[in-house]
Tab-separated table of C-alpha atoms in Angstrom:
chain	number	residue	atom	x	y	z
A	228	MET	CA	-34.392	-15.440	-50.497
A	229	LYS	CA	-36.787	-12.796	-49.171
A	230	GLN	CA	-35.110	-9.909	-47.327
A	231	LYS	CA	-36.214	-8.948	-43.807
A	232	PRO	CA	-37.230	-5.282	-43.367
A	233	THR	CA	-34.158	-4.635	-41.189
A	234	GLU	CA	-31.920	-6.148	-43.857
A	235	LYS	CA	-33.445	-3.805	-46.430
A	236	ALA	CA	-32.768	-0.822	-44.160
A	237	ILE	CA	-29.182	-1.972	-43.648
A	238	SER	CA	-28.694	-2.334	-47.409
A	239	LYS	CA	-29.965	1.224	-47.878
A	240	ILE	CA	-27.550	2.543	-45.233
A	241	THR	CA	-24.673	0.692	-46.913
A	242	VAL	CA	-25.503	2.207	-50.298
A	243	PHE	CA	-26.000	5.684	-48.817
A	244	ALA	CA	-22.701	5.507	-46.887
A	245	PHE	CA	-20.872	4.241	-49.963
A	246	ILE	CA	-22.186	7.101	-52.112
A	247	PHE	CA	-21.420	9.649	-49.375
A	248	PHE	CA	-17.798	8.540	-48.956
A	249	LEU	CA	-17.312	8.160	-52.706
A	250	SER	CA	-18.516	11.770	-53.114
A	251	LEU	CA	-16.105	12.900	-50.389
A	252	PHE	CA	-13.282	11.023	-52.099
A	253	ILE	CA	-14.076	12.604	-55.484
A	254	PHE	CA	-14.378	16.061	-53.910
A	255	GLY	CA	-10.968	15.559	-52.271
A	256	VAL	CA	-9.387	14.478	-55.551
A	257	ASN	CA	-10.889	17.495	-57.331
A	258	ALA	CA	-9.585	19.797	-54.589
A	259	ASN	CA	-6.102	18.404	-55.276
A	260	GLU	CA	-5.847	16.904	-51.818
A	261	PRO	CA	-3.812	13.850	-52.905
A	262	LYS	CA	-0.982	16.227	-53.895
A	263	ARG	CA	-1.044	17.810	-50.415
A	264	VAL	CA	-1.125	14.363	-48.752
A	265	LEU	CA	1.821	13.290	-50.889
A	266	GLU	CA	3.820	16.400	-49.929
A	267	GLN	CA	3.115	15.742	-46.259
A	268	ALA	CA	4.051	12.086	-46.552
A	269	TRP	CA	7.368	12.924	-48.217
A	270	ASN	CA	8.518	14.946	-45.206
A	271	ILE	CA	9.469	13.456	-41.866
A	272	CYS	CA	7.173	14.957	-39.259
A	273	LEU	CA	9.575	15.004	-36.304
A	274	ASP	CA	6.874	16.378	-34.056
A	275	CYS	CA	4.682	13.409	-34.966
A	276	ILE	CA	7.240	10.783	-34.086
A	277	GLY	CA	8.158	12.355	-30.771
A	278	ILE	CA	11.427	13.990	-31.811
A	279	GLY	CA	12.038	17.719	-31.790
B	203	MET	CA	-7.672	-19.931	-42.217
B	204	GLU	CA	-5.586	-18.568	-39.350
B	205	SER	CA	-2.330	-19.303	-41.180
B	206	LEU	CA	-3.763	-17.627	-44.318
B	207	ARG	CA	-4.638	-14.562	-42.234
B	208	LYS	CA	-1.126	-14.441	-40.748
B	209	PHE	CA	0.344	-14.811	-44.239
B	210	ILE	CA	-1.765	-11.911	-45.551
B	211	GLN	CA	-0.878	-9.780	-42.514
B	212	CYS	CA	2.831	-10.393	-43.159
B	213	ILE	CA	2.546	-9.699	-46.913
B	214	VAL	CA	0.644	-6.430	-46.330
B	215	THR	CA	3.135	-5.354	-43.646
B	216	LEU	CA	5.998	-6.016	-46.063
B	217	LEU	CA	4.254	-4.245	-48.961
B	218	SER	CA	3.421	-1.221	-46.793
B	219	ASN	CA	7.062	-1.082	-45.718
B	220	SER	CA	8.877	-2.143	-48.842
B	221	TYR	CA	11.321	0.741	-49.300
B	222	LEU	CA	14.464	-1.197	-48.499
B	223	LEU	CA	16.934	1.477	-49.642
B	224	PHE	CA	16.471	3.540	-46.487
B	225	PRO	CA	19.729	2.361	-44.824
B	226	VAL	CA	21.582	3.801	-47.840
B	227	SER	CA	19.485	6.939	-48.432
B	228	LYS	CA	19.170	7.615	-44.657
B	229	ASN	CA	15.774	9.057	-45.423
B	230	ILE	CA	12.136	8.036	-45.829
B	231	TYR	CA	10.572	6.924	-49.104
B	232	GLN	CA	9.591	9.913	-51.250
B	233	GLY	CA	7.984	8.251	-54.248
B	234	PRO	CA	4.524	8.432	-55.805
B	235	LEU	CA	3.155	5.364	-53.974
B	236	LYS	CA	2.742	7.490	-50.875
B	237	VAL	CA	-0.525	8.757	-52.284
B	238	ILE	CA	-1.977	5.314	-51.437
B	239	CYS	CA	-3.711	4.947	-48.100
B	240	SER	CA	-2.497	2.316	-45.657
B	241	PRO	CA	-5.620	0.387	-44.588
B	242	GLY	CA	-4.110	-0.218	-41.145
B	243	LEU	CA	-2.072	1.844	-38.719
B	244	ASN	CA	1.349	2.250	-40.351
B	245	CYS	CA	3.344	5.422	-39.646
B	246	TYR	CA	4.249	7.245	-42.853
B	247	SER	CA	7.386	8.650	-41.286
B	248	CYS	CA	8.678	5.094	-41.019
B	249	PRO	CA	11.799	4.987	-43.257
B	250	ALA	CA	10.512	1.924	-45.135
B	251	SER	CA	6.887	3.006	-45.433
B	252	THR	CA	5.487	3.262	-48.963
B	253	THR	CA	1.948	4.354	-48.051
B	254	TYR	CA	0.424	7.184	-46.023
B	255	CYS	CA	-1.211	6.771	-42.630
B	256	PRO	CA	-4.836	8.034	-42.755
B	257	ILE	CA	-4.829	9.096	-39.096
B	258	GLY	CA	-1.626	11.117	-39.513
B	259	ALA	CA	-2.832	12.643	-42.800
B	260	ILE	CA	-6.194	13.771	-41.371
B	261	GLN	CA	-4.489	15.517	-38.459
B	262	GLN	CA	-1.956	17.215	-40.749
B	263	LEU	CA	-4.722	18.525	-42.996
B	264	LEU	CA	-6.874	19.736	-40.096
B	265	LEU	CA	-4.100	21.484	-38.199
B	266	GLY	CA	-3.300	23.621	-41.248
B	267	ILE	CA	-6.874	24.096	-42.420
B	268	ARG	CA	-6.875	27.860	-41.761
B	269	PHE	CA	-3.955	28.385	-44.134
B	270	SER	CA	-5.600	26.190	-46.749
B	271	LEU	CA	-8.854	28.141	-46.585
B	272	GLU	CA	-7.013	31.480	-46.733
B	273	THR	CA	-5.372	30.378	-49.952
B	274	GLY	CA	-8.715	29.245	-51.370
B	275	ALA	CA	-7.963	25.523	-51.162
B	276	TYR	CA	-10.560	23.286	-49.526
B	277	LEU	CA	-8.195	20.763	-48.017
B	278	PHE	CA	-10.055	19.452	-44.969
B	279	GLY	CA	-9.421	15.723	-45.332
B	280	ALA	CA	-12.157	14.786	-47.824
B	281	TYR	CA	-9.810	12.545	-49.817
B	282	VAL	CA	-8.513	10.765	-46.715
B	283	VAL	CA	-11.870	10.410	-44.909
B	284	GLY	CA	-13.442	9.385	-48.224
B	285	THR	CA	-10.822	6.664	-48.668
B	286	ILE	CA	-11.147	5.142	-45.190
B	287	GLY	CA	-14.925	5.595	-45.376
B	288	LEU	CA	-14.985	3.517	-48.564
B	289	ILE	CA	-12.789	0.866	-46.903
B	290	GLY	CA	-15.103	0.856	-43.869
B	291	THR	CA	-18.319	0.731	-45.913
B	292	THR	CA	-17.014	-2.172	-47.946
B	293	THR	CA	-15.227	-4.282	-45.361
B	294	GLY	CA	-15.953	-2.883	-41.900
B	295	ARG	CA	-13.124	-3.718	-39.534
B	296	ILE	CA	-11.607	-6.493	-41.680
B	297	SER	CA	-8.572	-4.220	-42.194
B	298	CYS	CA	-7.843	-4.423	-38.454
B	299	GLY	CA	-7.833	-8.201	-38.468
B	300	TRP	CA	-6.153	-8.857	-41.785
B	301	LEU	CA	-4.155	-5.824	-42.919
B	302	CYS	CA	-2.883	-3.830	-39.935
B	303	PRO	CA	0.887	-4.045	-39.274
B	304	PHE	CA	0.551	-2.896	-35.661
B	305	GLY	CA	-2.209	-5.464	-35.110
B	306	LEU	CA	0.194	-8.147	-36.347
B	307	ILE	CA	2.895	-6.990	-33.913
B	308	GLN	CA	0.444	-7.203	-31.011
B	309	GLU	CA	-0.739	-10.670	-32.065
B	310	LEU	CA	2.834	-11.964	-32.250
B	311	LEU	CA	3.603	-10.565	-28.799
B	312	TYR	CA	0.477	-12.231	-27.404
B	313	LYS	CA	1.835	-15.591	-28.534
B	314	LEU	CA	4.758	-15.257	-26.100
B	315	PRO	CA	4.209	-17.730	-23.255
B	316	PHE	CA	4.643	-15.244	-20.398
B	317	GLY	CA	2.209	-14.424	-17.603
B	318	ARG	CA	-1.491	-15.076	-17.239
B	319	LYS	CA	-3.596	-14.007	-20.215
B	320	ARG	CA	-6.133	-11.329	-19.282
B	321	GLU	CA	-8.932	-9.242	-20.787
B	322	VAL	CA	-9.053	-5.415	-20.760
B	323	PHE	CA	-11.278	-3.525	-18.351
B	324	PRO	CA	-14.532	-3.040	-20.371
B	325	TYR	CA	-14.791	0.729	-19.962
B	326	LEU	CA	-11.324	1.201	-21.452
B	327	ARG	CA	-12.818	0.212	-24.812
B	328	TYR	CA	-14.499	3.627	-25.011
B	329	VAL	CA	-11.167	5.487	-24.890
B	330	LYS	CA	-10.620	4.877	-28.612
B	331	TYR	CA	-13.723	6.933	-29.479
B	332	PHE	CA	-12.378	9.806	-27.396
B	333	MET	CA	-9.064	9.444	-29.248
B	334	LEU	CA	-10.829	9.565	-32.618
B	335	ILE	CA	-13.093	12.511	-31.856
B	336	ALA	CA	-10.816	14.592	-29.654
B	337	PHE	CA	-7.194	13.719	-30.501
B	338	VAL	CA	-7.680	13.232	-34.255
B	339	PHE	CA	-10.395	15.778	-35.128
B	340	ILE	CA	-11.188	18.385	-32.440
B	341	PHE	CA	-7.809	19.144	-30.828
B	342	PRO	CA	-5.818	19.531	-34.085
B	343	LEU	CA	-8.623	21.704	-35.461
B	344	PHE	CA	-9.335	24.014	-32.519
B	345	LEU	CA	-6.340	24.022	-30.153
B	346	THR	CA	-4.095	26.315	-32.148
B	347	ASN	CA	-1.062	28.475	-31.438
B	348	ASP	CA	-0.714	32.230	-32.075
B	349	TRP	CA	-0.239	31.591	-35.797
B	350	GLY	CA	-3.401	29.518	-36.101
B	351	MET	CA	-1.581	26.194	-36.361
B	352	GLY	CA	-2.755	23.138	-34.478
B	353	LYS	CA	-0.810	20.026	-33.503
B	354	PRO	CA	-1.120	16.397	-34.587
B	355	TRP	CA	-2.242	15.410	-31.087
B	356	PHE	CA	-2.633	11.678	-31.524
B	357	CYS	CA	0.672	11.248	-33.375
B	358	LYS	CA	2.520	13.636	-31.103
B	359	TYR	CA	1.398	12.390	-27.705
B	360	VAL	CA	0.055	8.852	-28.065
B	361	CYS	CA	0.709	6.783	-31.188
B	362	PRO	CA	2.959	3.842	-30.214
B	363	ALA	CA	3.142	2.685	-33.844
B	364	GLY	CA	4.842	5.977	-34.756
B	365	THR	CA	7.489	5.554	-32.060
B	366	LEU	CA	8.142	1.919	-32.934
B	367	GLU	CA	8.074	2.211	-36.733
B	368	ALA	CA	9.413	5.740	-37.208
B	369	GLY	CA	10.821	7.378	-34.053
B	370	LEU	CA	13.312	4.682	-33.082
B	371	PRO	CA	14.443	3.824	-36.653
B	372	MET	CA	14.996	7.524	-37.450
B	373	LEU	CA	17.153	7.905	-34.346
B	374	LEU	CA	19.273	4.999	-35.573
B	375	LEU	CA	19.493	6.387	-39.111
B	376	GLN	CA	20.160	9.999	-38.172
B	377	PRO	CA	22.231	10.128	-34.949
B	378	ASP	CA	22.142	13.959	-35.003
B	379	LEU	CA	18.483	13.797	-34.003
B	380	ARG	CA	19.401	12.301	-30.613
B	381	ALA	CA	20.429	15.760	-29.391
B	382	THR	CA	16.817	16.922	-29.744
B	383	LEU	CA	15.271	14.242	-27.525
B	384	GLY	CA	13.177	15.463	-24.655
B	385	TYR	CA	9.976	14.970	-22.673
B	386	LEU	CA	7.967	14.453	-25.852
B	387	PHE	CA	9.991	11.453	-26.939
B	388	TYR	CA	10.093	9.859	-23.485
B	389	ASN	CA	6.315	10.236	-23.190
B	390	LYS	CA	5.855	8.457	-26.521
B	391	LEU	CA	8.428	5.842	-25.573
B	392	PHE	CA	6.493	5.233	-22.358
B	393	TRP	CA	3.242	4.598	-24.243
B	394	MET	CA	4.984	2.345	-26.724
B	395	VAL	CA	6.460	0.222	-23.917
B	396	VAL	CA	3.082	0.137	-22.130
B	397	PHE	CA	1.265	-1.204	-25.198
B	398	LEU	CA	3.985	-3.669	-26.181
B	399	VAL	CA	4.267	-5.112	-22.666
B	400	TRP	CA	0.480	-5.116	-22.312
B	401	SER	CA	0.233	-7.075	-25.586
B	402	VAL	CA	2.106	-9.989	-24.036
B	403	ASN	CA	-0.716	-10.835	-21.634
B	404	THR	CA	-3.690	-9.165	-23.319
B	405	SER	CA	-4.825	-9.747	-26.888
B	406	ARG	CA	-4.605	-6.564	-29.006
B	407	PRO	CA	-4.837	-4.020	-26.159
B	408	PHE	CA	-4.146	-1.039	-28.433
B	409	CYS	CA	-6.904	-2.079	-30.869
B	410	LYS	CA	-9.360	-2.579	-28.017
B	411	THR	CA	-8.679	0.595	-26.088
B	412	THR	CA	-6.945	3.293	-28.105
B	413	CYS	CA	-6.833	2.886	-31.896
B	414	PRO	CA	-8.803	5.713	-33.572
B	415	LEU	CA	-8.698	3.958	-36.946
B	416	GLY	CA	-10.270	0.843	-35.434
B	417	ALA	CA	-12.908	3.026	-33.779
B	418	PHE	CA	-13.713	4.569	-37.174
B	419	TYR	CA	-13.906	1.245	-39.052
B	420	GLY	CA	-15.909	-0.335	-36.212
B	421	VAL	CA	-18.825	2.018	-36.822
B	422	PHE	CA	-19.373	0.295	-40.196
B	423	ASN	CA	-19.457	-3.258	-38.812
B	424	LYS	CA	-23.248	-3.346	-38.639
B	425	PHE	CA	-23.833	-2.393	-42.263
B	426	SER	CA	-20.628	-2.986	-44.242
B	427	LEU	CA	-20.914	-4.858	-47.527
B	428	PHE	CA	-18.845	-7.781	-46.204
B	429	ARG	CA	-19.903	-8.801	-42.707
B	430	LEU	CA	-20.401	-11.769	-40.429
B	431	LYS	CA	-23.980	-12.852	-39.809
B	432	LEU	CA	-25.581	-15.241	-37.351
B	433	ILE	CA	-28.154	-17.880	-38.256
B	434	GLU	CA	-30.080	-17.790	-34.980
B	435	SER	CA	-31.834	-21.103	-35.592
B	436	LYS	CA	-28.463	-22.897	-35.700
B	437	CYS	CA	-26.896	-21.149	-32.676
B	438	THR	CA	-26.908	-23.148	-29.430
B	439	ASP	CA	-25.395	-20.344	-27.337
B	440	CYS	CA	-22.539	-22.686	-26.385
B	441	GLY	CA	-20.047	-19.792	-26.048
B	442	ALA	CA	-17.357	-21.482	-28.167
B	443	CYS	CA	-17.027	-18.340	-30.320
B	444	ALA	CA	-16.081	-16.236	-27.279
B	445	LYS	CA	-13.242	-18.598	-26.355
B	446	VAL	CA	-11.333	-18.053	-29.610
B	447	CYS	CA	-12.157	-14.368	-30.178
B	448	PRO	CA	-9.011	-12.182	-30.006
B	449	MET	CA	-11.212	-9.172	-29.239
B	450	GLY	CA	-12.965	-10.884	-26.323
B	451	ILE	CA	-16.537	-10.780	-27.649
B	452	GLN	CA	-19.206	-13.461	-27.878
B	453	PHE	CA	-20.420	-13.246	-31.454
B	454	ASN	CA	-23.977	-14.496	-30.982
B	455	GLU	CA	-24.620	-11.862	-28.309
B	456	SER	CA	-23.126	-8.980	-30.272
B	457	VAL	CA	-23.598	-9.483	-34.006
B	458	GLY	CA	-22.114	-6.513	-35.848
B	459	SER	CA	-20.217	-5.399	-32.734
B	460	THR	CA	-17.889	-2.443	-33.282
B	461	GLU	CA	-15.194	-4.552	-31.602
B	462	CYS	CA	-15.263	-7.403	-34.136
B	463	ILE	CA	-12.170	-7.372	-36.391
B	464	MET	CA	-13.602	-10.136	-38.598
B	465	CYS	CA	-10.632	-12.464	-38.195
B	466	MET	CA	-13.255	-15.210	-38.692
B	467	ARG	CA	-11.789	-17.523	-36.054
B	468	CYS	CA	-15.249	-17.893	-34.525
B	469	MET	CA	-16.622	-19.045	-37.869
B	470	ARG	CA	-13.798	-21.374	-38.904
B	471	GLU	CA	-12.416	-22.695	-35.626
B	472	ALA	CA	-15.142	-22.490	-33.012
B	473	CYS	CA	-18.714	-22.800	-34.265
B	474	GLU	CA	-19.529	-26.463	-34.908
B	475	PHE	CA	-23.075	-25.733	-35.995
B	476	GLY	CA	-22.432	-23.438	-38.956
B	477	ALA	CA	-24.297	-20.605	-37.247
B	478	ILE	CA	-21.828	-17.911	-38.287
B	479	HIS	CA	-21.287	-17.054	-41.906
B	480	LEU	CA	-19.579	-14.406	-43.983
B	481	THR	CA	-21.789	-12.492	-46.377
B	482	CYS	CA	-21.351	-9.992	-49.181
B	483	GLY	CA	-24.604	-8.065	-49.215
B	484	ASN	CA	-27.138	-10.881	-48.958
B	485	LEU	CA	-24.920	-13.467	-50.603
B	486	SER	CA	-23.412	-16.058	-48.256
B	487	LEU	CA	-19.743	-16.721	-48.955
B	488	THR	CA	-19.395	-19.703	-46.652
B	489	ALA	CA	-21.133	-22.536	-48.458
B	490	ASN	CA	-18.232	-24.929	-47.926
B	491	GLN	CA	-17.633	-23.680	-44.443
B	492	ARG	CA	-17.319	-26.665	-42.161
B	493	PHE	CA	-14.362	-28.660	-43.341
B	494	THR	CA	-12.952	-28.389	-39.836
B	495	LYS	CA	-16.184	-29.906	-38.512
B	496	LYS	CA	-15.857	-32.795	-40.955
B	497	LYS	CA	-12.360	-33.395	-39.642
B	498	ARG	CA	-13.707	-33.433	-36.087
B	499	VAL	CA	-16.487	-35.874	-36.991
B	500	ILE	CA	-13.973	-38.190	-38.644
B	501	SER	CA	-11.661	-38.088	-35.636
B	502	GLU	CA	-14.590	-38.795	-33.286
B	503	ASN	CA	-15.581	-41.810	-35.408
B	504	ASP	CA	-11.992	-42.982	-35.309
B	505	ALA	CA	-12.073	-42.728	-31.538
B	506	VAL	CA	-15.246	-44.845	-31.384
B	507	ILE	CA	-13.680	-47.479	-33.610
């Protein structure tokens, strides 16, 4: 099936967005962000749940 | 299809909240699974939660960004935004319709046979973008105290999922916390009651008006890998899709709408002409789509006989 020009543009945006967010994800992993997220998630944030 | 969607919603809700030892430990889950992102809104301070909430995590990282940068660590939410960006790019807002625990709660409340069912005021749908930009990104980043620390504004002042899934259970588990209750808690309790009561006569009011995660995913609806498409030549503009849509949109007039949660009810239950189909890239995934139509044709023939 032949793609319409708009469909081609959309496909390009999808690929670009995917690469962009994948790069962000990899940068975050390299910066050791998952460890920080894990530490945050292990603690109860009383402020966040409206207590304290 | 609808029962399959409900089944998946229930399974994901149970998996995201599968730490069942919390009544014994009196604490939240502190295992390694909490490095996994919850695709929907699921408070990570919920005692049973086994995943992290992306909205909570972004705010926590941004409010302490000055300390991170001072110590030479570039922790500004790249991992979290990257994760939800990848989810959005791949599936758009499917997570809202199929995987969000708070979405499931609202849908179940909407099934209660009380009051007249209504639609939200259209302009209220823009509030969620304000929540995403201001309450999740700008306020935690720039409104800081004397020590340079911000606040998790959305979690602290708005999020009804946090109150329902974490605030109330923690008060039951740790009675000592009740002494610390004040304006903050009653404000959050107010918003929780508003959204839960609102859900009884309006379909998914929190998703439509306030959810920052839904606002984020919605941006990808026009170009996500999996998305619903319209075959214009088959559409008769009958409006059947609008009647079943839980988000109150007419698909043929707003293809790729940021509001669409891709529950696929329009495709499976409403459209008799096969005008709506699910695609992955340019590949249609709905070749055997109209078994419900076949059923209808058979029943009509039976009626004639």
